[in-house]
Amino acid sequence: MDYQYRDVFMHNIAREDYRRVVAEGREDFRHDDEQVNGEEEKKRVAVVVAEGREDFRHDEEQVNGEEEKKRVVVVGNNGFKAGPQKNESSAYRTLQQVDKGPSHSWWKDDPQCSRLDVRYGQDLTPTLLQSYPRSGNTWVRYLLEGATGIFTSSVYKDFTLIRAGYLGERSKIWYRNTIVTKIHFVKHLQKFADVPAIIIIRNPARVLVSLWSYVNIKNRQRKHVAVMNPESFNTSAFHAFVGPGLKKWLWTTRESLTNKKRRLLVLYFEDIRANPTQEVRKMLQFLKVWPDEKRLSCLERNLEGKVKSVHKTLDPFTQEEQKDIDRAVAEINRLLTDRGLQPLPDYHK
């Protein structure tokens, strides 16, 4: 089957799997590139990405055991190696874009900022951008792309986001050409256990409301921004969803904080909403990237992005559900305190 049509076909299957298993609080779903089996896919080999193209099909998740550790991928016309590198520099740096290949302008309608495009970078330090789903990951990717001019990537290959302008979506973390790589769940936290990470934590009550909307809205183009009718939360289906969803949030958030060997920056969604530019500066500092004041000024003028979710406050939880949420928050606060990190915001204000 032609790869292009295969991807679209498998993406439709993956979408339904994702909706079903997230609603059940499971993690055993497989995304687009993980759906395909058979001898043809097993024989697939790494390719050279010419001139920054993103139509390559090699996936490090197809390689097992020692082969994955030894693999080195040569990327593009610049000839730099995209595999894991030793002796990473601790010095701050100015990022360099790859001149050829795809580019995107988030601010094409802003005359003062339209020429500040986003492209692939080169020889970047692999860094995770981890959050539980519906915690602002995609919006933070927009903020970082605007602030740095470098694409972000993801392990999930969401075609909706590619169409929205996230052109680095399909790149792999070891290609070292994106500023961060989006992940959500424990399996990727464990797989990339030695990779530095920016962790975004959001009030689990708001996460559950947003996630319920996401898994139930049929229109793929509106999933990232739409909100369900409030009446849908007054159902037995929603209340059956809350318990497993909260346990999954707690498990994932706990796992993100317990690896004490990982270099870590923990940010809170509520703080990012309150002062996006300030939190972006923290991320740039963590990434050891010199701030580009012109880009930050343009970002300040264009904070929302294309797929930032609608912020709507709903309180559909029973008293017992709210107690469970409070207990989960208290447990995460204990972990944060143990690591000497700032506690979660007061979610009852």
Coordinates of C-alpha atoms in Angstrom, one line a residue, residues 151-347:
F151 CA 9.9 23.3 15.0
T152 CA 8.7 21.0 17.8
S153 CA 7.9 17.3 17.2
S154 CA 5.8 14.6 18.7
V155 CA 5.8 10.8 19.1
Y156 CA 2.1 10.8 17.9
K157 CA 2.1 12.2 14.4
D158 CA -1.2 14.0 14.6
F159 CA -2.2 14.9 11.0
T160 CA -4.6 17.5 12.3
L161 CA -1.7 19.4 13.9
I162 CA 0.4 19.0 10.8
R163 CA -2.4 20.7 8.8
A164 CA -2.6 23.4 11.5
G165 CA 1.1 24.3 10.9
Y166 CA 3.1 22.0 13.3
L167 CA 5.3 20.9 10.4
G168 CA 7.9 19.2 12.7
E169 CA 5.2 16.8 14.1
R170 CA 6.6 13.7 12.4
S171 CA 10.2 14.2 13.1
K172 CA 12.0 11.8 15.5
I173 CA 13.6 12.9 18.8
W174 CA 17.0 11.5 17.7
Y175 CA 17.1 13.5 14.5
R176 CA 17.9 16.4 16.8
N177 CA 16.3 18.9 14.6
T178 CA 13.4 20.0 16.8
I179 CA 13.5 22.0 20.0
V180 CA 11.3 19.6 22.1
T181 CA 9.4 16.4 21.5
K182 CA 5.8 16.0 22.8
I183 CA 4.9 12.9 24.8
H184 CA 2.1 12.1 27.2
F185 CA 2.3 8.7 28.8
V186 CA 4.4 6.5 31.0
K187 CA 5.8 4.3 28.3
H188 CA 7.6 7.2 26.7
L189 CA 8.8 8.6 30.0
Q190 CA 10.4 5.2 30.6
K191 CA 11.6 4.8 27.0
F192 CA 13.4 8.2 27.1
A193 CA 14.4 7.9 30.8
D194 CA 17.7 9.8 30.3
V195 CA 16.3 12.6 28.2
P196 CA 15.8 16.0 29.8
A197 CA 12.1 17.0 30.2
I198 CA 9.8 20.0 30.6
I199 CA 6.8 18.8 32.5
I200 CA 3.5 20.6 32.3
I201 CA 1.0 19.9 35.1
R202 CA -2.6 21.1 35.0
N203 CA -5.4 20.9 37.6
P204 CA -6.7 17.3 37.1
A205 CA -10.3 18.5 37.4
R206 CA -9.9 20.7 34.4
V207 CA -8.0 18.0 32.6
L208 CA -10.8 15.5 33.0
V209 CA -13.4 18.0 31.7
S210 CA -11.3 18.8 28.7
L211 CA -10.4 15.2 28.0
W212 CA -14.1 14.2 28.2
S213 CA -14.8 16.8 25.5
Y214 CA -11.8 15.6 23.4
V215 CA -12.7 11.9 23.3
N216 CA -16.4 12.6 22.6
I217 CA -16.2 15.3 19.9
K218 CA -16.5 13.6 16.5
N219 CA -15.2 16.5 14.4
R220 CA -11.4 15.9 14.1
Q221 CA -10.7 19.5 13.1
R222 CA -12.5 20.8 16.2
K223 CA -11.2 18.3 18.8
H224 CA -8.3 20.5 20.0
V225 CA -10.4 23.6 20.7
A226 CA -14.1 22.5 21.2
V227 CA -16.0 22.1 24.4
M228 CA -18.9 19.6 25.0
N229 CA -22.4 20.7 25.9
P230 CA -22.5 20.9 29.7
E231 CA -25.4 18.5 29.8
S232 CA -23.1 15.7 28.6
F233 CA -21.3 15.9 32.0
N234 CA -24.5 15.1 33.9
T235 CA -24.4 11.5 32.7
S236 CA -23.4 8.1 34.1
A237 CA -20.9 7.8 31.3
F238 CA -19.0 10.8 32.4
H239 CA -18.9 9.7 36.0
A240 CA -17.7 6.3 35.0
F241 CA -14.9 8.1 33.1
V242 CA -13.8 10.2 36.1
G243 CA -12.3 7.4 38.3
P244 CA -10.1 5.7 35.7
G245 CA -9.1 9.1 34.1
L246 CA -8.0 10.5 37.5
K247 CA -6.0 7.3 38.3
K248 CA -4.2 7.6 34.9
W249 CA -3.5 11.3 35.5
L250 CA -2.0 10.4 39.0
W251 CA 0.0 7.5 37.7
T252 CA 1.5 9.5 34.8
T253 CA 2.2 12.6 36.8
R254 CA 3.8 10.6 39.6
E255 CA 6.0 8.8 37.0
S256 CA 7.1 12.2 35.5
L257 CA 8.4 13.3 38.9
T258 CA 10.0 10.1 40.4
N259 CA 13.0 9.8 38.0
K260 CA 15.5 11.8 40.0
K261 CA 18.3 11.2 37.4
R262 CA 16.4 13.2 34.8
R263 CA 17.1 16.9 34.3
L264 CA 13.7 18.4 34.9
L265 CA 11.7 21.6 34.6
V266 CA 8.2 21.5 36.1
L267 CA 5.7 24.2 35.0
Y268 CA 2.1 24.6 35.8
F269 CA -0.5 25.3 33.1
E270 CA -2.2 27.9 35.3
D271 CA 1.0 29.9 35.5
I272 CA 1.6 29.6 31.8
R273 CA -1.9 31.0 31.2
A274 CA -1.3 33.9 33.7
N275 CA 2.1 34.9 32.3
P276 CA 3.1 33.1 29.1
T277 CA 6.2 35.1 28.3
Q278 CA 7.6 34.7 31.8
E279 CA 7.2 30.9 31.6
V280 CA 8.6 30.8 28.1
R281 CA 11.7 32.5 29.4
K282 CA 12.0 29.8 32.0
M283 CA 11.8 27.1 29.3
L284 CA 14.5 28.9 27.2
Q285 CA 16.7 29.0 30.3
F286 CA 16.2 25.3 30.8
L287 CA 17.0 24.7 27.1
K288 CA 20.1 26.9 27.4
V289 CA 18.9 29.1 24.5
W290 CA 19.5 32.8 24.4
P291 CA 16.2 34.7 24.3
D292 CA 15.4 36.3 21.0
E293 CA 13.8 39.6 22.2
K294 CA 12.2 40.3 18.8
R295 CA 10.5 37.0 18.7
L296 CA 9.4 37.3 22.3
S297 CA 7.9 40.7 21.5
C298 CA 6.0 39.2 18.6
L299 CA 4.9 36.3 20.8
E300 CA 3.5 38.7 23.3
R301 CA 1.4 40.2 20.5
N302 CA 0.1 36.8 19.4
L303 CA -0.2 34.5 22.4
E304 CA -3.2 32.4 21.5
G305 CA -2.1 30.2 18.6
K306 CA -4.3 28.3 16.3
V307 CA -5.3 25.3 18.5
K308 CA -5.4 26.6 22.0
S309 CA -8.4 25.2 23.8
V310 CA -11.3 27.2 24.8
H311 CA -11.1 28.0 28.6
K312 CA -14.4 27.2 30.2
T313 CA -15.0 26.4 33.8
L314 CA -17.3 23.6 34.6
D315 CA -17.7 21.8 38.0
P316 CA -19.5 18.5 37.2
F317 CA -18.0 16.4 39.9
T318 CA -19.7 14.7 42.8
Q319 CA -18.4 15.4 46.4
E320 CA -16.7 12.0 46.5
E321 CA -15.1 12.6 43.1
Q322 CA -13.8 16.0 44.3
K323 CA -12.3 14.3 47.4
D324 CA -10.5 11.9 45.1
I325 CA -9.2 14.7 43.1
D326 CA -8.0 16.5 46.2
R327 CA -6.2 13.4 47.4
A328 CA -4.5 13.0 44.0
V329 CA -3.3 16.6 44.1
A330 CA -2.0 16.2 47.7
E331 CA 0.0 13.2 46.6
I332 CA 1.6 15.1 43.7
N333 CA 2.3 18.0 46.1
R334 CA 4.2 15.6 48.4
L335 CA 6.4 14.4 45.5
L336 CA 7.1 18.0 44.4
T337 CA 8.0 19.0 48.0
D338 CA 10.3 15.9 48.2
R339 CA 12.2 17.2 45.1
G340 CA 12.4 20.7 46.5
L341 CA 10.0 22.0 43.8
Q342 CA 7.3 24.6 43.9
P343 CA 3.9 23.1 45.0
L344 CA 0.9 23.1 42.7
P345 CA -1.3 26.1 42.6
D346 CA -4.3 26.4 44.9
Y347 CA -7.0 24.9 42.7

